[in-house]
Coordinates of C-alpha atoms and ligand atoms in Angstrom, one line a residue:
M1 CA 3.1 -47.7 31.4
S2 CA 6.8 -46.7 32.0
T3 CA 9.4 -46.5 29.2
T4 CA 11.1 -49.7 30.3
Q5 CA 7.8 -51.5 30.5
K6 CA 6.9 -50.4 27.0
T7 CA 10.2 -51.7 25.8
A8 CA 9.7 -55.2 27.2
F9 CA 6.1 -55.4 25.8
Q10 CA 7.2 -53.9 22.5
Q11 CA 10.2 -56.3 22.2
A12 CA 7.8 -59.2 22.9
D13 CA 5.5 -58.0 20.1
S14 CA 8.3 -57.8 17.6
L15 CA 9.7 -61.2 18.7
A16 CA 6.2 -62.7 18.4
A17 CA 5.8 -61.4 14.9
D18 CA 9.2 -62.9 14.0
L19 CA 8.4 -66.2 15.7
A20 CA 5.0 -66.4 13.9
R21 CA 6.7 -66.4 10.4
A22 CA 8.0 -69.9 10.4
P23 CA 8.7 -72.9 12.7
R24 CA 11.9 -72.7 14.7
M25 CA 14.4 -75.1 13.3
L26 CA 16.8 -77.7 14.9
V27 CA 20.5 -76.9 15.0
I28 CA 22.4 -79.9 13.6
D29 CA 25.8 -80.1 12.0
G30 CA 26.3 -76.3 11.8
K31 CA 22.9 -75.7 10.0
L32 CA 19.3 -74.9 10.9
V33 CA 17.2 -77.8 9.7
P34 CA 13.6 -78.8 10.0
A35 CA 12.7 -82.1 11.7
A36 CA 13.1 -85.1 9.4
S37 CA 9.3 -85.7 9.7
G38 CA 8.6 -82.1 8.8
R39 CA 6.4 -81.9 11.9
S40 CA 6.4 -79.1 14.5
F41 CA 4.7 -78.5 17.8
A42 CA 3.4 -75.3 19.6
T43 CA 5.0 -73.6 22.5
F44 CA 2.8 -71.3 24.7
N45 CA 3.1 -68.2 26.8
P46 CA 2.1 -69.4 30.3
A47 CA 1.0 -65.9 31.3
T48 CA -1.7 -65.7 28.5
G49 CA -2.0 -69.3 27.3
A50 CA -1.4 -68.0 23.7
E51 CA 0.7 -69.9 21.2
I52 CA 4.0 -68.1 20.6
A53 CA 5.8 -70.3 18.1
Q54 CA 5.9 -73.6 16.2
V55 CA 9.0 -75.5 16.9
A56 CA 10.6 -78.4 15.0
H57 CA 9.4 -81.7 16.5
G58 CA 12.6 -83.6 16.7
E59 CA 12.4 -87.4 17.0
S60 CA 14.8 -90.4 17.1
E61 CA 15.9 -89.8 13.4
D62 CA 16.8 -86.2 14.3
V63 CA 18.6 -87.3 17.4
A64 CA 20.6 -89.8 15.3
R65 CA 21.6 -87.1 12.8
A66 CA 22.7 -84.8 15.7
V67 CA 24.7 -87.6 17.4
A68 CA 26.4 -88.5 14.1
A69 CA 27.3 -84.8 13.6
A70 CA 28.6 -84.5 17.1
R71 CA 30.7 -87.7 16.7
R72 CA 32.2 -86.4 13.4
A73 CA 32.9 -83.0 15.1
F74 CA 34.5 -84.8 18.1
E75 CA 36.9 -86.7 15.7
N76 CA 37.6 -83.6 13.6
P77 CA 41.1 -82.2 14.4
A78 CA 39.7 -78.7 14.0
W79 CA 38.0 -79.3 17.4
R80 CA 39.8 -82.3 18.9
R81 CA 43.2 -80.7 18.5
M82 CA 42.2 -77.1 19.0
S83 CA 44.5 -75.4 21.4
A84 CA 43.1 -74.8 24.9
V85 CA 43.5 -71.0 24.4
D86 CA 41.4 -71.1 21.3
R87 CA 38.7 -73.2 23.0
S88 CA 38.7 -70.6 25.8
N89 CA 38.3 -67.8 23.3
L90 CA 35.3 -69.5 21.7
L91 CA 33.6 -69.8 25.1
L92 CA 34.3 -66.1 25.6
N93 CA 32.9 -65.3 22.2
F94 CA 29.8 -67.3 23.1
A95 CA 29.4 -65.3 26.3
D96 CA 29.8 -62.0 24.5
L97 CA 27.1 -62.9 22.0
I98 CA 24.7 -63.8 24.8
E99 CA 25.5 -60.5 26.3
R100 CA 24.9 -58.7 23.0
D101 CA 21.4 -60.3 22.8
A102 CA 20.7 -60.2 26.5
D103 CA 17.5 -58.0 26.3
Q104 CA 16.0 -60.1 23.6
L105 CA 16.9 -63.4 25.2
A106 CA 15.4 -62.2 28.6
V107 CA 12.1 -61.3 26.9
L108 CA 12.1 -64.6 24.9
E109 CA 12.6 -66.6 28.1
C110 CA 9.9 -64.6 29.9
M111 CA 7.5 -65.3 27.0
D112 CA 8.2 -69.0 26.9
N113 CA 8.5 -69.8 30.6
G114 CA 6.4 -67.1 32.2
K115 CA 8.9 -66.0 34.8
P116 CA 9.3 -62.2 35.3
V117 CA 11.7 -60.5 32.8
S118 CA 13.7 -59.0 35.7
M119 CA 14.5 -62.6 36.8
T120 CA 15.1 -64.0 33.3
R121 CA 17.6 -61.1 32.8
W122 CA 19.4 -61.6 36.1
V123 CA 19.2 -65.4 36.6
E124 CA 18.9 -66.9 33.1
I125 CA 20.9 -64.5 31.0
E126 CA 23.4 -62.9 33.3
G127 CA 23.8 -66.3 35.0
S128 CA 24.5 -68.0 31.6
I129 CA 27.0 -65.3 30.6
R130 CA 28.9 -65.8 33.9
T131 CA 28.8 -69.6 33.4
F132 CA 30.4 -69.4 30.0
R133 CA 33.0 -66.9 31.2
Y134 CA 33.8 -69.0 34.2
Y135 CA 34.2 -72.2 32.1
A136 CA 36.3 -70.2 29.6
G137 CA 39.0 -70.3 32.2
W138 CA 39.1 -74.1 32.4
P139 CA 40.5 -75.4 29.1
T140 CA 43.8 -73.9 30.0
K141 CA 43.7 -75.4 33.5
L142 CA 42.4 -78.9 32.9
G143 CA 45.3 -81.2 33.1
G144 CA 46.6 -84.4 34.8
E145 CA 49.6 -84.9 37.0
T146 CA 52.9 -86.7 37.1
L147 CA 52.8 -89.4 39.8
P148 CA 55.7 -90.8 41.8
V149 CA 55.3 -94.5 40.9
S150 CA 57.6 -97.1 42.6
P151 CA 58.2 -100.1 40.3
R152 CA 59.6 -103.1 42.2
S153 CA 62.1 -103.9 39.4
G154 CA 63.8 -100.6 40.0
A155 CA 63.3 -99.6 36.4
R156 CA 63.1 -95.9 35.6
I157 CA 59.5 -95.4 34.9
L158 CA 57.6 -92.2 34.3
N159 CA 53.9 -92.1 34.9
Y160 CA 51.6 -89.2 34.1
T161 CA 47.8 -88.8 33.8
T162 CA 45.9 -86.7 31.3
R163 CA 42.3 -85.6 31.3
E164 CA 40.6 -86.5 28.1
P165 CA 37.2 -85.2 26.9
I166 CA 34.6 -88.0 27.4
G167 CA 33.2 -87.7 23.8
V168 CA 29.7 -87.0 22.7
A169 CA 27.5 -85.6 25.6
G170 CA 23.7 -85.7 25.6
L171 CA 22.4 -82.9 27.7
I172 CA 18.8 -83.0 28.8
V173 CA 17.4 -80.0 30.6
P174 CA 14.0 -79.0 32.2
W175 CA 11.8 -76.0 31.9
N176 CA 12.2 -74.3 35.2
Y177 CA 15.5 -72.5 34.4
P178 CA 15.8 -73.2 30.7
M179 CA 18.7 -71.2 29.6
S180 CA 20.8 -71.4 32.8
M181 CA 20.4 -75.2 33.0
A182 CA 21.5 -75.4 29.4
A183 CA 24.5 -73.2 30.1
W184 CA 25.4 -75.2 33.3
K185 CA 25.9 -78.2 31.0
V186 CA 27.0 -76.9 27.6
A187 CA 29.8 -74.6 29.0
P188 CA 31.7 -77.3 31.0
A189 CA 31.2 -79.9 28.3
L190 CA 32.7 -77.6 25.7
A191 CA 35.5 -76.5 28.1
A192 CA 36.4 -80.2 28.5
G193 CA 36.5 -80.6 24.7
C194 CA 33.3 -82.7 24.3
T195 CA 30.7 -82.2 21.6
V196 CA 27.1 -81.9 22.6
V197 CA 23.5 -82.6 21.7
L198 CA 21.2 -80.5 23.8
K199 CA 17.6 -81.5 24.3
P200 CA 15.5 -78.7 26.0
A201 CA 12.1 -79.3 27.6
E202 CA 9.0 -79.3 25.4
Q203 CA 7.6 -76.3 27.3
T204 CA 10.6 -74.0 26.9
P205 CA 12.5 -74.7 23.6
L206 CA 13.1 -71.2 22.4
T207 CA 16.2 -69.9 24.2
A208 CA 18.0 -73.3 23.7
L209 CA 17.5 -72.9 20.0
R210 CA 18.9 -69.4 20.1
L211 CA 21.9 -70.7 22.1
G212 CA 22.5 -73.2 19.3
E213 CA 22.4 -70.4 16.7
L214 CA 24.8 -68.2 18.8
A215 CA 27.2 -71.1 19.1
L216 CA 27.5 -71.2 15.3
E217 CA 28.0 -67.4 15.2
A218 CA 30.6 -67.7 18.0
G219 CA 32.7 -69.9 15.7
F220 CA 32.4 -73.4 17.1
P221 CA 33.0 -75.9 14.3
A222 CA 30.0 -77.6 12.7
G223 CA 28.5 -80.3 14.9
V224 CA 30.2 -79.3 18.1
V225 CA 26.9 -77.8 19.4
N226 CA 23.6 -79.4 18.2
V227 CA 20.1 -78.7 19.6
V228 CA 17.2 -81.1 19.1
T229 CA 13.8 -79.9 20.4
G230 CA 11.0 -82.3 21.0
F231 CA 9.3 -84.4 23.7
G232 CA 10.4 -87.0 26.1
E233 CA 10.9 -89.6 23.3
A234 CA 13.7 -87.4 21.8
G235 CA 15.4 -87.4 25.3
A236 CA 14.9 -91.1 25.5
A237 CA 16.4 -91.6 22.0
L238 CA 19.5 -89.6 23.1
V239 CA 20.0 -91.6 26.3
E240 CA 19.6 -94.9 24.4
H241 CA 21.9 -93.9 21.5
P242 CA 25.0 -96.2 21.4
D243 CA 27.3 -93.4 20.2
V244 CA 26.5 -91.0 23.1
D245 CA 29.3 -91.3 25.7
K246 CA 27.8 -89.3 28.5
V247 CA 24.4 -88.0 29.6
A248 CA 23.9 -85.0 31.9
F249 CA 20.3 -84.5 33.1
T250 CA 18.4 -82.1 35.2
G251 CA 14.7 -82.9 35.9
S252 CA 12.4 -85.2 37.9
T253 CA 13.7 -88.1 40.0
E254 CA 11.3 -90.3 38.1
V255 CA 12.9 -89.5 34.7
G256 CA 16.3 -89.6 36.3
K257 CA 15.7 -93.3 37.2
L258 CA 14.5 -94.0 33.7
I259 CA 17.7 -92.5 32.3
V260 CA 19.9 -94.6 34.5
R261 CA 18.2 -97.7 33.3
A262 CA 18.3 -96.6 29.6
A263 CA 22.0 -95.7 29.8
T264 CA 23.1 -99.2 30.7
G265 CA 23.2 -100.2 27.0
N266 CA 26.7 -98.9 26.4
L267 CA 27.3 -98.0 30.1
K268 CA 27.2 -94.2 29.5
K269 CA 28.5 -92.0 32.2
V270 CA 25.5 -90.3 33.8
S271 CA 25.2 -87.2 36.0
L272 CA 21.9 -86.2 37.5
E273 CA 20.5 -83.1 39.2
L274 CA 17.1 -84.2 40.4
G275 CA 14.4 -83.2 42.8
G276 CA 14.4 -81.8 46.3
K277 CA 12.3 -81.2 49.4
S278 CA 14.6 -78.8 51.2
P279 CA 14.1 -78.1 54.9
Q280 CA 14.3 -74.5 56.2
I281 CA 15.3 -74.9 59.9
V282 CA 14.6 -71.9 62.2
L283 CA 15.9 -71.8 65.7
A284 CA 14.3 -69.8 68.5
D285 CA 17.1 -67.2 68.5
A286 CA 17.0 -66.5 64.7
D287 CA 16.5 -63.0 63.3
I288 CA 12.8 -63.5 62.4
D289 CA 12.5 -60.7 59.9
A290 CA 15.6 -61.7 57.9
A291 CA 14.6 -65.4 58.0
A292 CA 11.0 -64.6 56.9
A293 CA 12.2 -62.6 53.9
S294 CA 14.7 -65.2 52.8
I295 CA 12.3 -68.2 53.5
A296 CA 9.6 -66.5 51.4
S297 CA 12.0 -65.9 48.6
G298 CA 13.3 -69.5 49.0
I299 CA 9.9 -71.0 48.3
F300 CA 8.2 -68.3 46.1
F301 CA 11.1 -67.4 43.8
N302 CA 10.4 -68.7 40.3
Q303 CA 6.9 -69.6 41.6
G304 CA 8.4 -72.4 43.6
Q305 CA 9.6 -74.2 40.5
T306 CA 13.1 -74.6 41.8
C307 CA 14.8 -77.9 42.7
T308 CA 16.3 -76.3 45.8
A309 CA 13.0 -74.6 46.9
G310 CA 12.9 -74.5 50.7
S311 CA 9.5 -76.2 50.8
R312 CA 9.5 -77.7 54.3
L313 CA 9.7 -75.2 57.2
Y314 CA 10.7 -76.4 60.6
A315 CA 10.2 -73.4 63.0
H316 CA 10.8 -73.6 66.7
A317 CA 7.4 -73.6 68.5
S318 CA 8.2 -70.4 70.4
I319 CA 8.5 -68.4 67.1
Y320 CA 6.3 -70.4 64.8
D321 CA 3.2 -68.2 64.7
R322 CA 5.3 -65.0 64.4
L323 CA 7.5 -66.4 61.7
L324 CA 4.5 -67.7 59.6
A325 CA 2.8 -64.2 59.9
A326 CA 6.0 -62.6 58.7
I327 CA 6.4 -65.0 55.7
A328 CA 2.7 -64.3 54.8
D329 CA 3.5 -60.6 55.0
Q330 CA 6.4 -61.1 52.6
A331 CA 4.1 -63.1 50.2
A332 CA 1.6 -60.3 50.2
K333 CA 4.3 -57.9 48.9
L334 CA 4.8 -60.0 45.7
K335 CA 3.6 -58.3 42.6
I336 CA 1.8 -61.0 40.6
G337 CA 1.2 -60.5 36.9
N338 CA 2.6 -60.6 33.4
G339 CA 6.3 -61.1 33.6
L340 CA 6.9 -58.6 30.8
D341 CA 5.9 -55.8 33.3
P342 CA 9.2 -54.9 35.0
E343 CA 7.3 -54.4 38.3
T344 CA 6.2 -58.1 38.3
T345 CA 8.0 -60.3 40.8
F346 CA 5.8 -63.4 40.6
G347 CA 4.6 -64.9 37.3
P348 CA 2.5 -67.9 36.3
L349 CA 3.4 -71.6 36.6
V350 CA 4.8 -73.1 33.4
S351 CA 1.8 -75.0 32.2
E352 CA -1.8 -76.1 33.0
E353 CA -0.5 -79.5 33.9
Q354 CA 1.8 -78.0 36.5
W355 CA -1.1 -75.8 37.8
D356 CA -3.2 -78.9 38.2
R357 CA -0.4 -80.8 39.9
V358 CA 0.2 -78.0 42.5
S359 CA -3.6 -77.5 43.1
D360 CA -3.9 -81.3 43.7
Y361 CA -1.2 -81.2 46.3
V362 CA -2.8 -78.3 48.1
R363 CA -6.1 -80.2 48.2
I364 CA -4.3 -83.4 49.4
G365 CA -2.5 -81.4 52.1
Q366 CA -5.8 -80.0 53.5
E367 CA -7.4 -83.5 53.3
E368 CA -4.4 -84.8 55.3
G369 CA -5.1 -82.2 58.0
A370 CA -2.9 -79.1 57.1
E371 CA -4.5 -75.7 57.4
L372 CA -4.5 -73.4 54.4
L373 CA -3.1 -70.1 55.7
I374 CA -2.8 -68.2 52.5
G375 CA -3.2 -68.9 48.7
G376 CA -4.2 -72.3 47.5
T377 CA -5.7 -71.2 44.3
R378 CA -5.6 -68.6 41.5
P379 CA -4.8 -65.1 42.7
A380 CA -7.6 -62.6 42.7
D381 CA -7.6 -59.3 40.8
L382 CA -5.4 -60.3 37.8
A383 CA -5.8 -58.4 34.6
S384 CA -8.4 -59.9 32.2
S385 CA -5.6 -60.4 29.6
L386 CA -4.2 -63.0 32.0
D387 CA -7.5 -65.0 32.3
K388 CA -6.0 -68.0 30.5
G389 CA -2.6 -67.8 32.3
F390 CA -1.5 -70.5 34.8
F391 CA -1.2 -68.3 37.9
F392 CA -1.2 -69.9 41.3
A393 CA -1.0 -67.7 44.5
P394 CA 1.8 -68.1 47.0
T395 CA 0.5 -70.7 49.5
I396 CA 1.3 -71.7 53.1
L397 CA 0.0 -75.0 54.6
A398 CA 0.3 -74.6 58.4
G399 CA 0.2 -77.4 60.9
A400 CA 1.8 -79.9 58.6
A401 CA 3.0 -83.3 59.9
P402 CA 6.0 -85.4 58.9
S403 CA 3.9 -88.2 57.3
M404 CA 1.9 -85.9 55.0
R405 CA 2.6 -86.1 51.2
V406 CA 3.0 -82.3 51.1
V407 CA 6.0 -82.7 53.4
R408 CA 7.4 -85.8 51.7
E409 CA 6.9 -85.2 47.9
E410 CA 8.3 -82.5 45.6
I411 CA 5.4 -80.2 44.7
F412 CA 7.3 -77.8 42.5
G413 CA 5.1 -74.9 43.1
P414 CA 4.8 -71.9 45.5
V415 CA 3.6 -74.1 48.5
L416 CA 5.3 -73.9 51.9
S417 CA 4.5 -76.8 54.3
A418 CA 5.1 -75.5 57.8
L419 CA 5.9 -77.7 60.9
S420 CA 6.9 -76.7 64.4
W421 CA 9.5 -78.4 66.7
T422 CA 10.7 -78.3 70.3
D423 CA 13.2 -81.3 70.5
P424 CA 16.5 -80.6 68.7
E425 CA 17.2 -84.4 68.3
D426 CA 13.8 -84.9 66.7
L427 CA 14.3 -81.8 64.5
V428 CA 17.4 -83.4 62.9
R429 CA 15.6 -86.7 62.5
Q430 CA 12.7 -85.0 60.7
A431 CA 14.8 -82.8 58.5
N432 CA 16.7 -85.9 57.3
D433 CA 13.5 -88.0 57.0
S434 CA 13.3 -87.5 53.2
D435 CA 14.2 -89.3 50.0
F436 CA 15.9 -86.1 48.9
G437 CA 19.0 -84.3 50.0
L438 CA 19.6 -81.4 47.7
S439 CA 19.9 -78.4 50.1
A440 CA 18.9 -77.1 53.5
G441 CA 18.6 -73.7 55.2
I442 CA 19.5 -73.0 58.8
W443 CA 18.5 -69.8 60.7
T444 CA 20.2 -69.1 64.0
N445 CA 22.5 -66.5 65.7
D446 CA 24.3 -69.2 67.6
I447 CA 27.4 -70.3 65.8
K448 CA 27.7 -73.7 67.5
S449 CA 24.1 -74.6 66.7
A450 CA 24.6 -73.5 63.1
H451 CA 27.7 -75.8 62.6
R452 CA 26.1 -78.7 64.5
L453 CA 23.1 -78.6 62.3
A454 CA 25.2 -78.1 59.1
D455 CA 27.1 -81.2 60.1
A456 CA 23.9 -83.2 60.9
V457 CA 21.8 -82.5 57.8
R458 CA 22.2 -84.8 54.8
A459 CA 22.2 -82.3 51.9
G460 CA 24.5 -81.3 49.1
T461 CA 24.3 -77.6 50.0
V462 CA 23.7 -76.0 53.4
W463 CA 22.9 -72.3 53.6
I464 CA 23.3 -70.7 57.1
N465 CA 21.4 -67.4 57.5
C466 CA 21.0 -67.2 53.7
F467 CA 19.4 -69.3 51.0
N468 CA 19.7 -70.2 47.3
M469 CA 23.2 -68.9 46.9
V470 CA 24.8 -70.5 43.9
D471 CA 28.1 -69.8 42.2
N472 CA 29.9 -71.3 39.3
A473 CA 33.0 -71.8 41.5
T474 CA 31.3 -74.1 44.1
P475 CA 29.9 -77.6 43.6
F476 CA 26.2 -78.0 43.3
G477 CA 24.3 -81.3 43.6
G478 CA 22.5 -83.6 45.9
F479 CA 22.7 -86.5 48.4
K480 CA 20.3 -89.4 48.2
Q481 CA 17.7 -89.3 45.4
S482 CA 18.6 -85.7 44.6
G483 CA 21.2 -86.9 42.1
W484 CA 24.6 -88.1 41.1
G485 CA 27.6 -85.9 40.7
R486 CA 28.2 -82.1 41.2
E487 CA 27.9 -79.4 38.7
H488 CA 30.1 -76.2 38.8
G489 CA 33.7 -75.8 39.7
R490 CA 36.4 -78.3 39.0
Q491 CA 34.0 -81.2 39.7
G492 CA 31.5 -79.8 37.1
V493 CA 34.1 -79.8 34.3
E494 CA 35.5 -83.1 35.3
L495 CA 32.1 -84.7 34.8
Y496 CA 32.9 -84.4 31.1
T497 CA 36.4 -85.9 31.2
E498 CA 38.0 -89.3 31.6
T499 CA 41.4 -89.9 33.2
K500 CA 44.1 -91.6 31.2
S501 CA 47.2 -93.0 33.0
V502 CA 50.4 -93.2 30.8
W503 CA 53.4 -95.3 31.7
V504 CA 56.8 -94.7 30.0
N505 CA 59.8 -96.9 30.4
L506 CA 62.8 -94.6 30.6
S507 CA 65.3 -97.4 31.1
Ligands
NDP1 P1 10.8 -84.2 33.4 O1 11.8 -84.8 34.3 O2 9.9 -85.1 32.7 O3 11.6 -83.4 32.2 C1 12.9 -83.0 32.2 C2 13.5 -83.2 30.8 O4 13.6 -84.6 30.6 C3 12.7 -82.6 29.7 O5 13.6 -82.2 28.7 C4 11.9 -83.9 29.2 O6 11.4 -83.7 27.9 C5 13.0 -84.9 29.3 N1 12.5 -86.3 29.3 C6 11.2 -86.7 29.7 N2 11.2 -88.1 29.6 C7 12.4 -88.5 29.3 C8 13.0 -89.8 29.1 N3 12.3 -90.9 29.3 N4 14.3 -89.9 28.7 C9 15.0 -88.8 28.6 N5 14.5 -87.5 28.7 C10 13.2 -87.4 29.1 O7 10.0 -83.1 34.2 P2 8.5 -82.6 33.9 O8 8.6 -81.6 32.9 O9 7.7 -83.8 33.6 O10 8.1 -82.1 35.4 C11 7.5 -83.0 36.3 C12 8.0 -82.8 37.7 O11 9.4 -83.0 37.7 C13 7.9 -81.4 38.2 O12 6.6 -81.2 38.8 C14 8.9 -81.4 39.3 O13 8.5 -82.0 40.5 C15 10.0 -82.2 38.7 N6 11.1 -81.4 38.0 C16 12.2 -81.2 38.7 C17 13.1 -80.4 38.2 C18 14.4 -80.1 39.0 O14 15.1 -79.2 38.6 N7 14.6 -80.8 40.1 C19 13.0 -79.7 36.9 C20 11.8 -80.0 36.2 C21 10.9 -80.9 36.8 P3 9.9 -83.2 27.7 O15 9.8 -81.9 28.4 O16 9.8 -83.0 26.3 O17 9.0 -84.3 28.2

C-alpha cells in the first residue's frame, strides 16, 4: 500500500469514526438542527455495502422551516441590500473553504457515492471550487440596460431594466455528481442574490450537508443557505411549497415531469437538467484509437452514471469491428475496485437498486437480439472486502438496433449499445430518433462532415473529436426531454433572476 493510498483509507477511517458518533443534522436558519420528527436514515458505502452514517430524515415540516428561514433571509437587508462586491467575496470565501477541506471532502464523496477518490477530487471538489470562483465574478456584472424607447407623445422618457433575484430557490440534485450538481445550482443562485434550500439525493447526502456547514463558516447570513436531507417526499414538499419562487432540478425525466406538474400551484419558474441517450457518431475517416479512448471514457466514466454518457455508438460499417475491439481494449485497462485506492479508475454503481436496473437492461438487450461483447455482470476477481459492493463490469452490447430499449432508454450504467451505419442520411435520422437531446459526439477528420453533422444533430452540446468537455463559461442543457434552460455562464445565473423594466417621465 502506497503512502497516498494509506492516507485515503486512513482519512476514511477517521471520517467513519466521526460520522458514527451522531446523526448528521439539517442546516436551517444558520444552525445545525435535527429533523422535526427526530428520525434519521442510513447512508451506505456502495463499495462495501456498509452503513457509513445516519442522516436527519427531513420531511415537509423541515422543508417548511427551511423555506421560512430562506424567505426571512431574502427579505433581510443584510443579504438583500448586500453590495455586489461583498456577495462576490462571500462566494470566494466559500470556494476557499472547500479548497481547505478538499482532501476530506473528496474522501467523503468517495465513501458516500463510490466513485474513485481521484475523480471526486478532480470532478466534484475541484469542479465545485471552480464553479464558486466563476460565479463570484457575476454579482458585479449582473445588470440591466438602458433602452432607447420612442414614446409617441414626444415626452422625455427614460427606460431602464434591472435584474432582480427571483427569491427563494429550491434546488434538488441527484446522486451521480452530488457535490458538483449542488455547486452548479447553489453558486449561481447566490450570485444572483437568491436564498436557497438544497435537497440532495437520499443516496448521497453527506457532502451537501458539509457544503451547508461551510456556507455558515464562509459568512453567509443565517437562512441564506439551507440544506434538507431526506427522500423524494422532501423534494416534492419543496416543489409544492407556495413560498418557493423557483425550482432547479437535475435528475430523471420522470421526476422532472412530476416537478413541472407540482410547480403549477404558484407558477414557480422551473429549470430542468434531465436524462440523455447521447449518440457517439464515428465516420470512416476518424482516428480510431483517439475515438476509442474517448468513447470508452464517455460511457464508462463515473460507471456510466452520467447524464451526457455517450451510450449509443453509431460506427461506420467499415470500421465497426475495429472500433469495438479498441473500445473493449480500453475497458480492459480500467482498474476496478475500492475508490479509496488511488489506482482505482472504476468504482461501484451507487446502489443495489441501480445495479438491478442496469442488469435488467443488459438482459433485455440480449433478449431483443443484441450480442454481449464484454461485461454484463459483476466483474471477476474483486477483493473479498468488496463482496457486498454494487460493482458492474464495463459492458458492450454489439449489433444493437434502433428499436431496442437499450438504444432508446437511459440505462445510467456502464453499458454501450453499438450500431453500425452506411447511409449518412439514415445516420442523422437514427441519431435524432430519441426522446432526449442532451449531447452528441462526432468523430471525423473531415471538417465539412463535422460541421454538417453538428448542424443536423438535435442536442444541447455537440463535441467534435472530444467528449464530455464542460466549462462554467459555456451553457449546458438539453433539447427535447433532456430539460429546460441552460446552466453555466450568463444563462446559468439568469435562471435565478427576473427582469424589471422601469419607466421614468423626465418631462
Ligand atoms: P430521481 O430523479 O428520482 O432523483 C433525483 C432527485 O429528485 C433526488 O434528490 C430525489 O430524492 C428527488 N426526488 C424524487 N422524487 C421527487 C419528487 N416527486 N419531487 C421532487 N424531488 C424528487 O433519480 P433516481 O435517483 O430515482 O434515479 C433513477 C434514474 O433517474 C436513474 O437510473 C437515471 O436514469 C435517472 N437519473 C438521471 C440523472 C441525470 O443527471 N440525468 C441523475 C440521476 C438519475 P431521493 O433521492 O431522496 O428520492
